[in-house]
GROMACS .gro file of C-alpha atoms in nm:
model
  420
    1MET     CA    1  -0.018   0.000  -0.003
    2LYS     CA    2   0.085   0.353  -0.078
    3ILE     CA    3   0.158   0.626   0.201
    4ASP     CA    4   0.135   0.933   0.043
    5ILE     CA    5   0.433   1.158   0.231
    6PHE     CA    6   0.351   1.536   0.301
    7ASP     CA    7   0.611   1.709   0.376
    8THR     CA    8   0.531   2.022   0.563
    9THR     CA    9   0.878   2.169   0.688
   10LEU     CA   10   0.885   2.529   0.451
   11ARG     CA   11   0.532   2.595   0.643
   12ASP     CA   12   0.482   2.439   0.970
   13GLY     CA   13   0.812   2.312   1.072
   14PHE     CA   14   0.949   2.675   1.019
   15GLN     CA   15   0.704   2.820   1.281
   16GLN     CA   16   0.942   2.650   1.497
   17GLU     CA   17   1.110   2.940   1.717
   18GLY     CA   18   1.420   3.025   1.700
   19ILE     CA   19   1.394   2.941   1.280
   20SER     CA   20   1.373   3.185   1.037
   21PRO     CA   21   1.535   3.132   0.663
   22SER     CA   22   1.540   3.376   0.389
   23VAL     CA   23   1.427   3.249   0.041
   24LYS     CA   24   1.696   3.107  -0.103
   25ASP     CA   25   1.761   2.875   0.166
   26LYS     CA   26   1.387   2.753   0.158
   27LEU     CA   27   1.447   2.661  -0.220
   28ALA     CA   28   1.755   2.532  -0.123
   29ILE     CA   29   1.600   2.296   0.183
   30ALA     CA   30   1.300   2.189  -0.070
   31LYS     CA   31   1.531   2.054  -0.360
   32LEU     CA   32   1.628   1.841  -0.041
   33ILE     CA   33   1.301   1.673   0.075
   34ASP     CA   34   1.234   1.673  -0.336
   35GLU     CA   35   1.581   1.488  -0.325
   36LEU     CA   36   1.441   1.197  -0.085
   37GLY     CA   37   1.135   1.199  -0.304
   38VAL     CA   38   0.839   1.282  -0.095
   39ASP     CA   39   0.503   1.296  -0.254
   40TYR     CA   40   0.383   1.645  -0.151
   41ILE     CA   41   0.628   1.978  -0.032
   42GLU     CA   42   0.400   2.300   0.150
   43GLY     CA   43   0.582   2.512   0.041
   44GLY     CA   44   0.436   2.813   0.249
   45TRP     CA   45   0.140   3.072   0.321
   46PRO     CA   46   0.111   3.239   0.004
   47GLY     CA   47  -0.065   3.556   0.116
   48ALA     CA   48   0.096   3.547   0.445
   49SER     CA   49   0.441   3.777   0.371
   50PRO     CA   50   0.661   3.971   0.127
   51LYS     CA   51   0.885   3.681   0.177
   52GLU     CA   52   0.610   3.412   0.174
   53LYS     CA   53   0.511   3.568  -0.166
   54GLU     CA   54   0.858   3.610  -0.311
   55PHE     CA   55   0.923   3.242  -0.260
   56PHE     CA   56   0.625   3.138  -0.432
   57ASP     CA   57   0.742   3.412  -0.696
   58LYS     CA   58   1.064   3.203  -0.787
   59ALA     CA   59   0.961   2.881  -0.728
   60LYS     CA   60   0.773   2.937  -1.067
   61LYS     CA   61   1.050   3.000  -1.201
   62ASP     CA   62   1.394   2.863  -0.999
   63LEU     CA   63   1.222   2.552  -0.835
   64LYS     CA   64   1.215   2.255  -1.096
   65LEU     CA   65   1.078   1.895  -0.820
   66GLU     CA   66   1.202   1.594  -0.963
   67ASN     CA   67   0.934   1.420  -0.743
   68ALA     CA   68   0.759   1.633  -0.512
   69LYS     CA   69   0.413   1.906  -0.624
   70LEU     CA   70   0.472   2.220  -0.482
   71VAL     CA   71   0.135   2.294  -0.255
   72SER     CA   72   0.031   2.641  -0.116
   73PHE     CA   73  -0.098   2.661   0.176
   74GLY     CA   74  -0.429   2.920   0.287
   75SER     CA   75  -0.701   2.881   0.486
   76THR     CA   76  -1.077   2.913   0.456
   77ARG     CA   77  -1.263   3.195   0.322
   78LYS     CA   78  -1.308   3.505   0.574
   79LEU     CA   79  -1.592   3.535   0.773
   80ASN     CA   80  -1.898   3.776   0.581
   81VAL     CA   81  -1.656   3.772   0.272
   82LYS     CA   82  -1.743   3.622  -0.040
   83VAL     CA   83  -1.477   3.399  -0.167
   84GLU     CA   84  -1.389   3.513  -0.439
   85ASP     CA   85  -1.354   3.908  -0.311
   86ASP     CA   86  -1.122   3.710  -0.036
   87PRO     CA   87  -0.690   3.772  -0.073
   88GLN     CA   88  -0.535   3.525   0.078
   89VAL     CA   89  -0.741   3.225  -0.147
   90GLN     CA   90  -0.679   3.514  -0.488
   91ALA     CA   91  -0.324   3.456  -0.356
   92LEU     CA   92  -0.384   3.086  -0.408
   93ILE     CA   93  -0.469   3.045  -0.740
   94ASP     CA   94  -0.197   3.333  -0.849
   95SER     CA   95   0.086   3.060  -0.661
   96GLU     CA   96  -0.045   2.847  -0.948
   97THR     CA   97   0.058   2.538  -0.774
   98GLU     CA   98  -0.159   2.248  -0.880
   99TYR     CA   99  -0.203   2.142  -0.501
  100VAL     CA  100  -0.339   2.409  -0.246
  101CYS     CA  101  -0.370   2.257   0.124
  102ILE     CA  102  -0.644   2.482   0.314
  103VAL     CA  103  -0.707   2.527   0.680
  104GLY     CA  104  -1.072   2.534   0.854
  105LYS     CA  105  -1.220   2.476   1.191
  106SER     CA  106  -1.341   2.164   1.303
  107SER     CA  107  -1.366   2.199   1.679
  108ASN     CA  108  -1.722   2.392   1.763
  109LEU     CA  109  -1.525   2.555   2.039
  110HIS     CA  110  -1.311   2.722   1.814
  111ILE     CA  111  -1.584   2.808   1.617
  112THR     CA  112  -1.709   3.010   1.822
  113LYS     CA  113  -1.474   3.118   2.046
  114ALA     CA  114  -1.179   3.183   1.809
  115LEU     CA  115  -1.400   3.236   1.481
  116GLU     CA  116  -1.708   3.448   1.690
  117THR     CA  117  -1.994   3.252   1.441
  118ASP     CA  118  -2.226   2.979   1.397
  119VAL     CA  119  -2.153   2.610   1.237
  120ASP     CA  120  -2.348   2.682   0.976
  121SER     CA  121  -2.151   3.008   0.894
  122ALA     CA  122  -1.796   2.776   0.940
  123ILE     CA  123  -1.908   2.511   0.713
  124LEU     CA  124  -2.043   2.773   0.443
  125MET     CA  125  -1.711   2.922   0.441
  126ALA     CA  126  -1.520   2.545   0.428
  127THR     CA  127  -1.728   2.460   0.150
  128ASP     CA  128  -1.713   2.765  -0.031
  129THR     CA  129  -1.355   2.778  -0.016
  130VAL     CA  130  -1.334   2.390  -0.141
  131LYS     CA  131  -1.571   2.481  -0.447
  132TYR     CA  132  -1.420   2.753  -0.601
  133LEU     CA  133  -1.040   2.575  -0.522
  134LYS     CA  134  -1.218   2.280  -0.742
  135ASP     CA  135  -1.363   2.503  -0.983
  136ASN     CA  136  -1.054   2.688  -1.048
  137GLY     CA  137  -0.902   2.371  -1.140
  138ARG     CA  138  -0.679   2.282  -0.799
  139LYS     CA  139  -0.688   1.933  -0.559
  140VAL     CA  140  -0.781   2.056  -0.245
  141PHE     CA  141  -0.678   1.939   0.103
  142PHE     CA  142  -0.847   2.018   0.410
  143ASP     CA  143  -0.654   2.022   0.675
  144ALA     CA  144  -0.904   2.018   1.003
  145GLU     CA  145  -0.771   2.192   1.286
  146HIS     CA  146  -0.872   2.050   1.581
  147PHE     CA  147  -1.071   1.791   1.457
  148PHE     CA  148  -0.979   1.553   1.756
  149ASP     CA  149  -1.058   1.771   2.045
  150GLY     CA  150  -1.389   1.885   1.853
  151LEU     CA  151  -1.499   1.511   1.869
  152LYS     CA  152  -1.431   1.450   2.240
  153GLU     CA  153  -1.623   1.818   2.284
  154ASP     CA  154  -1.882   1.805   2.017
  155SER     CA  155  -1.882   1.510   1.767
  156ASP     CA  156  -2.172   1.597   1.653
  157THR     CA  157  -2.004   1.946   1.530
  158THR     CA  158  -1.702   1.802   1.411
  159LEU     CA  159  -1.902   1.563   1.190
  160LYS     CA  160  -2.050   1.739   1.042
  161ILE     CA  161  -1.824   1.942   0.886
  162LEU     CA  162  -1.634   1.659   0.776
  163ASP     CA  163  -1.913   1.538   0.597
  164ALA     CA  164  -1.988   1.799   0.431
  165VAL     CA  165  -1.617   1.862   0.317
  166VAL     CA  166  -1.633   1.561   0.197
  167LYS     CA  167  -1.949   1.594   0.004
  168GLU     CA  168  -1.799   1.880  -0.185
  169GLY     CA  169  -1.504   1.675  -0.314
  170VAL     CA  170  -1.237   1.788  -0.109
  171ASP     CA  171  -0.925   1.537  -0.252
  172CYS     CA  172  -0.804   1.469   0.090
  173PHE     CA  173  -0.947   1.488   0.432
  174ILE     CA  174  -0.672   1.575   0.712
  175PHE     CA  175  -0.712   1.497   1.044
  176CYS     CA  176  -0.589   1.772   1.258
  177ASP     CA  177  -0.415   1.721   1.613
  178THR     CA  178  -0.319   2.077   1.662
  179ASN     CA  179  -0.279   2.102   2.022
  180GLY     CA  180  -0.099   1.758   2.032
  181GLY     CA  181  -0.212   1.584   2.349
  182THR     CA  182  -0.405   1.261   2.170
  183LEU     CA  183  -0.336   0.928   2.217
  184PRO     CA  184  -0.252   0.587   1.978
  185HIS     CA  185  -0.551   0.494   2.191
  186GLU     CA  186  -0.769   0.731   2.132
  187VAL     CA  187  -0.659   0.742   1.734
  188THR     CA  188  -0.837   0.424   1.678
  189ASP     CA  189  -1.126   0.496   1.877
  190LEU     CA  190  -1.218   0.810   1.707
  191LEU     CA  191  -1.121   0.757   1.326
  192THR     CA  192  -1.194   0.352   1.268
  193PRO     CA  193  -1.597   0.398   1.227
  194ILE     CA  194  -1.505   0.697   1.004
  195VAL     CA  195  -1.299   0.541   0.775
  196GLU     CA  196  -1.545   0.325   0.797
  197LYS     CA  197  -1.747   0.565   0.665
  198TYR     CA  198  -1.625   0.686   0.430
  199PRO     CA  199  -1.478   0.398   0.201
  200ASP     CA  200  -1.348   0.553  -0.077
  201GLN     CA  201  -1.242   0.874   0.064
  202SER     CA  202  -0.931   0.953   0.109
  203PHE     CA  203  -0.794   1.050   0.413
  204GLY     CA  204  -0.472   1.239   0.602
  205VAL     CA  205  -0.351   1.274   0.939
  206HIS     CA  206  -0.192   1.610   1.132
  207PHE     CA  207  -0.013   1.538   1.461
  208GLN     CA  208   0.228   1.796   1.620
  209ASN     CA  209   0.423   1.634   1.905
  210ASP     CA  210   0.314   1.826   2.238
  211ASN     CA  211   0.324   1.463   2.480
  212GLY     CA  212   0.528   1.313   2.253
  213CYS     CA  213   0.303   1.017   2.035
  214ALA     CA  214   0.293   1.180   1.718
  215VAL     CA  215   0.471   0.943   1.522
  216THR     CA  216   0.308   0.667   1.712
  217ASN     CA  217  -0.014   0.867   1.650
  218SER     CA  218   0.073   0.813   1.293
  219LEU     CA  219   0.148   0.511   1.225
  220ALA     CA  220  -0.201   0.382   1.458
  221ALA     CA  221  -0.393   0.606   1.180
  222VAL     CA  222  -0.174   0.419   0.873
  223ASN     CA  223  -0.277   0.081   1.036
  224LEU     CA  224  -0.687   0.198   1.017
  225GLY     CA  225  -0.645   0.312   0.650
  226VAL     CA  226  -0.538   0.607   0.628
  227GLU     CA  227  -0.282   0.668   0.363
  228HIS     CA  228  -0.121   1.040   0.373
  229VAL     CA  229   0.073   1.148   0.647
  230GLN     CA  230   0.157   1.509   0.738
  231GLY     CA  231   0.547   1.572   0.910
  232THR     CA  232   0.852   1.765   0.906
  233MET     CA  233   1.192   1.697   0.837
  234ASN     CA  234   1.375   1.641   1.182
  235GLY     CA  235   1.012   1.721   1.340
  236TYR     CA  236   1.059   2.075   1.337
  237GLY     CA  237   0.776   2.293   1.431
  238GLU     CA  238   0.603   2.515   1.672
  239ARG     CA  239   0.663   2.419   2.045
  240THR     CA  240   0.806   2.107   2.071
  241GLY     CA  241   0.717   1.974   1.694
  242ASN     CA  242   0.568   1.822   1.448
  243ALA     CA  243   0.536   1.419   1.330
  244ASP     CA  244   0.910   1.371   1.277
  245LEU     CA  245   0.924   1.221   0.885
  246CYS     CA  246   1.283   1.126   0.964
  247THR     CA  247   1.128   0.838   1.233
  248LEU     CA  248   0.770   0.810   1.041
  249ILE     CA  249   0.919   0.752   0.766
  250PRO     CA  250   1.214   0.456   0.774
  251ASN     CA  251   0.934   0.359   1.023
  252LEU     CA  252   0.644   0.304   0.741
  253SER     CA  253   0.898   0.106   0.483
  254LEU     CA  254   1.087  -0.089   0.686
  255LYS     CA  255   0.911  -0.178   0.973
  256MET     CA  256   0.555  -0.220   0.859
  257ASP     CA  257   0.664  -0.232   0.460
  258PHE     CA  258   0.432   0.025   0.354
  259GLU     CA  259   0.555   0.237   0.015
  260THR     CA  260   0.688   0.563   0.103
  261VAL     CA  261   0.961   0.693  -0.044
  262PRO     CA  262   1.176   0.518  -0.282
  263GLU     CA  263   1.416   0.293  -0.166
  264GLU     CA  264   1.740   0.429  -0.283
  265SER     CA  265   1.632   0.742  -0.168
  266LEU     CA  266   1.566   0.578   0.227
  267GLU     CA  267   1.911   0.576   0.181
  268LYS     CA  268   1.981   0.955   0.159
  269LEU     CA  269   1.785   1.069   0.470
  270THR     CA  270   2.076   1.074   0.696
  271PRO     CA  271   2.269   1.281   0.473
  272ILE     CA  272   1.951   1.524   0.363
  273ALA     CA  273   1.876   1.573   0.770
  274ASN     CA  274   2.185   1.633   0.864
  275HIS     CA  275   2.198   1.869   0.562
  276ILE     CA  276   1.882   2.086   0.636
  277ALA     CA  277   1.987   2.102   1.003
  278GLU     CA  278   2.324   2.297   0.948
  279LEU     CA  279   2.089   2.541   0.714
  280VAL     CA  280   1.836   2.552   0.949
  281ASN     CA  281   2.170   2.624   1.181
  282ILE     CA  282   1.979   2.388   1.453
  283ALA     CA  283   2.194   2.038   1.507
  284ILE     CA  284   2.012   1.729   1.505
  285ASP     CA  285   2.007   1.582   1.887
  286SER     CA  286   2.285   1.313   1.829
  287ARG     CA  287   2.063   1.016   2.033
  288HIS     CA  288   1.759   1.111   1.717
  289PRO     CA  289   1.645   0.837   1.568
  290TYR     CA  290   1.764   0.669   1.202
  291VAL     CA  291   1.943   0.956   1.149
  292GLY     CA  292   2.170   1.090   1.469
  293SER     CA  293   2.523   1.025   1.528
  294SER     CA  294   2.487   0.817   1.792
  295ALA     CA  295   2.137   0.594   1.621
  296PHE     CA  296   2.405   0.323   1.581
  297THR     CA  297   2.692   0.349   1.772
  298HIS     CA  298   2.772   0.094   2.055
  299LYS     CA  299   3.055   0.188   2.367
  300ALA     CA  300   2.927  -0.161   2.606
  301GLY     CA  301   3.242  -0.397   2.555
  302LEU     CA  302   2.910  -0.664   2.508
  303HIS     CA  303   2.756  -0.494   2.221
  304ALA     CA  304   3.103  -0.412   2.026
  305SER     CA  305   3.103  -0.801   2.055
  306GLY     CA  306   2.849  -0.912   1.938
  307MET     CA  307   2.844  -0.637   1.672
  308SER     CA  308   3.189  -0.793   1.566
  309LYS     CA  309   2.989  -1.084   1.460
  310ASP     CA  310   2.647  -0.971   1.331
  311ASN     CA  311   2.529  -0.671   1.323
  312THR     CA  312   2.239  -0.802   1.341
  313LEU     CA  313   2.234  -0.883   1.763
  314TYR     CA  314   2.183  -0.511   1.874
  315GLU     CA  315   2.108  -0.322   1.583
  316HIS     CA  316   1.720  -0.318   1.480
  317ILE     CA  317   1.806  -0.204   1.094
  318ASN     CA  318   2.096  -0.197   0.915
  319ALA     CA  319   2.292   0.199   0.893
  320SER     CA  320   2.305   0.226   0.585
  321GLN     CA  321   1.993   0.164   0.498
  322VAL     CA  322   1.852   0.502   0.611
  323GLY     CA  323   2.217   0.673   0.512
  324ASN     CA  324   2.377   0.659   0.856
  325TYR     CA  325   2.715   0.431   0.956
  326THR     CA  326   2.766   0.213   1.270
  327ARG     CA  327   3.058   0.306   1.498
  328THR     CA  328   3.237   0.222   1.787
  329THR     CA  329   3.368   0.382   2.083
  330VAL     CA  330   3.614   0.305   2.295
  331SER     CA  331   3.593   0.404   2.703
  332GLU     CA  332   3.683   0.293   3.054
  333LEU     CA  333   3.345  -0.008   2.980
  334ALA     CA  334   3.507  -0.092   2.654
  335GLY     CA  335   3.669  -0.474   2.588
  336ARG     CA  336   3.841  -0.588   2.397
  337ALA     CA  337   3.629  -0.624   2.079
  338SER     CA  338   3.551  -0.350   2.097
  339VAL     CA  339   3.894  -0.140   2.076
  340ILE     CA  340   4.001  -0.412   1.800
  341THR     CA  341   3.688  -0.274   1.550
  342LYS     CA  342   3.739   0.090   1.671
  343ALA     CA  343   4.150   0.042   1.531
  344LYS     CA  344   4.009  -0.142   1.244
  345GLU     CA  345   3.822   0.216   1.161
  346PHE     CA  346   4.187   0.334   1.144
  347GLY     CA  347   4.311   0.059   0.946
  348ILE     CA  348   4.521  -0.119   1.276
  349GLU     CA  349   4.554  -0.459   1.322
  350LEU     CA  350   4.588  -0.518   1.678
  351THR     CA  351   4.613  -0.830   1.945
  352ASN     CA  352   4.421  -0.961   2.183
  353ASP     CA  353   4.781  -0.826   2.438
  354ASP     CA  354   4.772  -0.516   2.197
  355ALA     CA  355   4.424  -0.479   2.289
  356LYS     CA  356   4.390  -0.554   2.650
  357ASN     CA  357   4.698  -0.315   2.710
  358LEU     CA  358   4.512  -0.022   2.576
  359ILE     CA  359   4.198  -0.051   2.776
  360GLU     CA  360   4.463  -0.078   3.067
  361GLN     CA  361   4.582   0.289   2.974
  362VAL     CA  362   4.266   0.429   2.857
  363GLN     CA  363   4.059   0.320   3.181
  364ASP     CA  364   4.421   0.450   3.356
  365LEU     CA  365   4.393   0.816   3.198
  366GLU     CA  366   3.992   0.819   3.198
  367TYR     CA  367   4.069   0.768   3.592
  368GLN     CA  368   4.242   1.072   3.560
  369GLY     CA  369   3.998   1.279   3.415
  370PHE     CA  370   4.050   1.158   3.030
  371GLN     CA  371   3.818   1.117   2.797
  372PHE     CA  372   3.857   0.949   2.430
  373GLU     CA  373   3.516   0.900   2.346
  374ALA     CA  374   3.563   1.181   2.079
  375ALA     CA  375   3.884   1.178   2.132
  376ASP     CA  376   4.059   0.973   1.822
  377GLY     CA  377   4.294   1.120   1.734
  378SER     CA  378   4.416   1.091   2.066
  379LEU     CA  379   4.345   0.681   2.031
  380TYR     CA  380   4.522   0.675   1.688
  381LEU     CA  381   4.812   0.825   1.855
  382LEU     CA  382   4.766   0.545   2.164
  383MET     CA  383   4.694   0.213   1.925
  384LYS     CA  384   5.052   0.334   1.758
  385LYS     CA  385   5.236   0.353   2.013
  386ILE     CA  386   5.101   0.111   2.146
  387LYS     CA  387   5.190  -0.067   1.766
  388GLY     CA  388   5.527   0.042   1.858
  389GLU     CA  389   5.438   0.283   1.535
  390GLU     CA  390   5.395   0.584   1.663
  391PRO     CA  391   5.434   0.866   1.387
  392SER     CA  392   5.657   1.143   1.419
  393PHE     CA  393   5.507   1.495   1.342
  394PHE     CA  394   5.832   1.682   1.350
  395ASP     CA  395   6.176   1.665   1.453
  396PHE     CA  396   6.394   1.949   1.626
  397GLU     CA  397   6.673   2.071   1.420
  398SER     CA  398   6.854   2.339   1.657
  399PHE     CA  399   6.724   2.547   1.969
  400ARG     CA  400   6.854   2.836   2.112
  401VAL     CA  401   6.829   2.958   2.466
  402TYR     CA  402   6.961   3.400   2.539
  403SER     CA  403   6.883   3.525   2.899
  404LYS     CA  404   7.016   3.891   3.022
  405GLU     CA  405   6.947   4.089   3.329
  406GLU     CA  406   6.872   4.432   3.367
  407THR     CA  407   6.649   4.643   3.535
  408LEU     CA  408   6.405   4.452   3.337
  409LYS     CA  409   6.478   4.054   3.307
  410THR     CA  410   6.448   3.917   2.927
  411LEU     CA  411   6.470   3.619   2.804
  412PHE     CA  412   6.462   3.511   2.436
  413GLN     CA  413   6.351   3.167   2.268
  414LYS     CA  414   6.402   3.008   1.937
  415LEU     CA  415   6.307   2.695   1.868
  416PHE     CA  416   6.334   2.544   1.492
  417VAL     CA  417   6.132   2.221   1.370
  418LYS     CA  418   6.090   2.047   1.077
  419TYR     CA  419   5.768   1.981   0.971
  420LEU     CA  420   5.745   1.568   0.863
   0.00000   0.00000   0.00000
């Protein structure tokens, strides 16, 4: 079964505190996400700011996507404004994207408190906008804001909005957990009857990660038959972020056998994730699943020993499947297998006696306060010393010391070295 991957990094992801990319960076990131092979890239809200407008203007000319469809984002028409007269709806048309995604209220609380209107008016705002965009040749995704909270508060209102938008011919109806508080069992309980009632309708999900369940909730929804999932690279997003595509995609592909991105593209996941992190100037957590630098790193001696025999003993997938790699660190906890494996990374062959000697020296030095996990250069020199192959980086050619006592003491030293 094919699961459509909808990337909203450029829009929802960049609502994260501390991220404010230039138009040039947004275009570069869009190309990287396209290289990953996702189906849709939400570029932003063309009517929101001059920067957003500039992005879509430049995208028309300069952004050549090979895999993904660019999507423009907006909202339903404003209250008491005709859809054809709403400037932000017109901005969606002017963006010239084939696909548009509009957000609309689906919670009675938000309709009455935020919009300060009634349910019937909110329904018309949604259906008018869907119809207008469809009449203008667009494929329309509808982000039902606060859908899960709406079902819990007043399911009649939420389901009434769902039914009206589906009947208007929306291409995909997206259940949004905007506040990020829904749990996996609630996803199953709330969505099962809906998916069963509309077997021919395409449904999607958009989960925020406020309770840490965004990826798990997305997987639960897919198990129910939802075929469209939204998320962001590295989990970027407002507050605690969105469903993390760097975790979600490999889970769907490698663990659940769904078709998401091409296999050869999945092998680029780690370098693409890190490149995007560099562009937004926020480093990826080393312990990030799949793409973190420590995701396939082994420190304990028992683990390293097992890995030297078969990597499936202590790794749930082959690291290369997501473009990462296995590595071993050496510390006072290391066993012989750890140091022998690490030495092979340096092109050094250690005997068991060499390894024992190295472990003793590392333990002694770490007891004094040294640390070797992040000091591969120091570890390399220690290994070469044990092998009697300590490299010589320079030789003394000559030196001279000149000392003179006057009113003020002076000391001159000259050292001449030859680098090898």
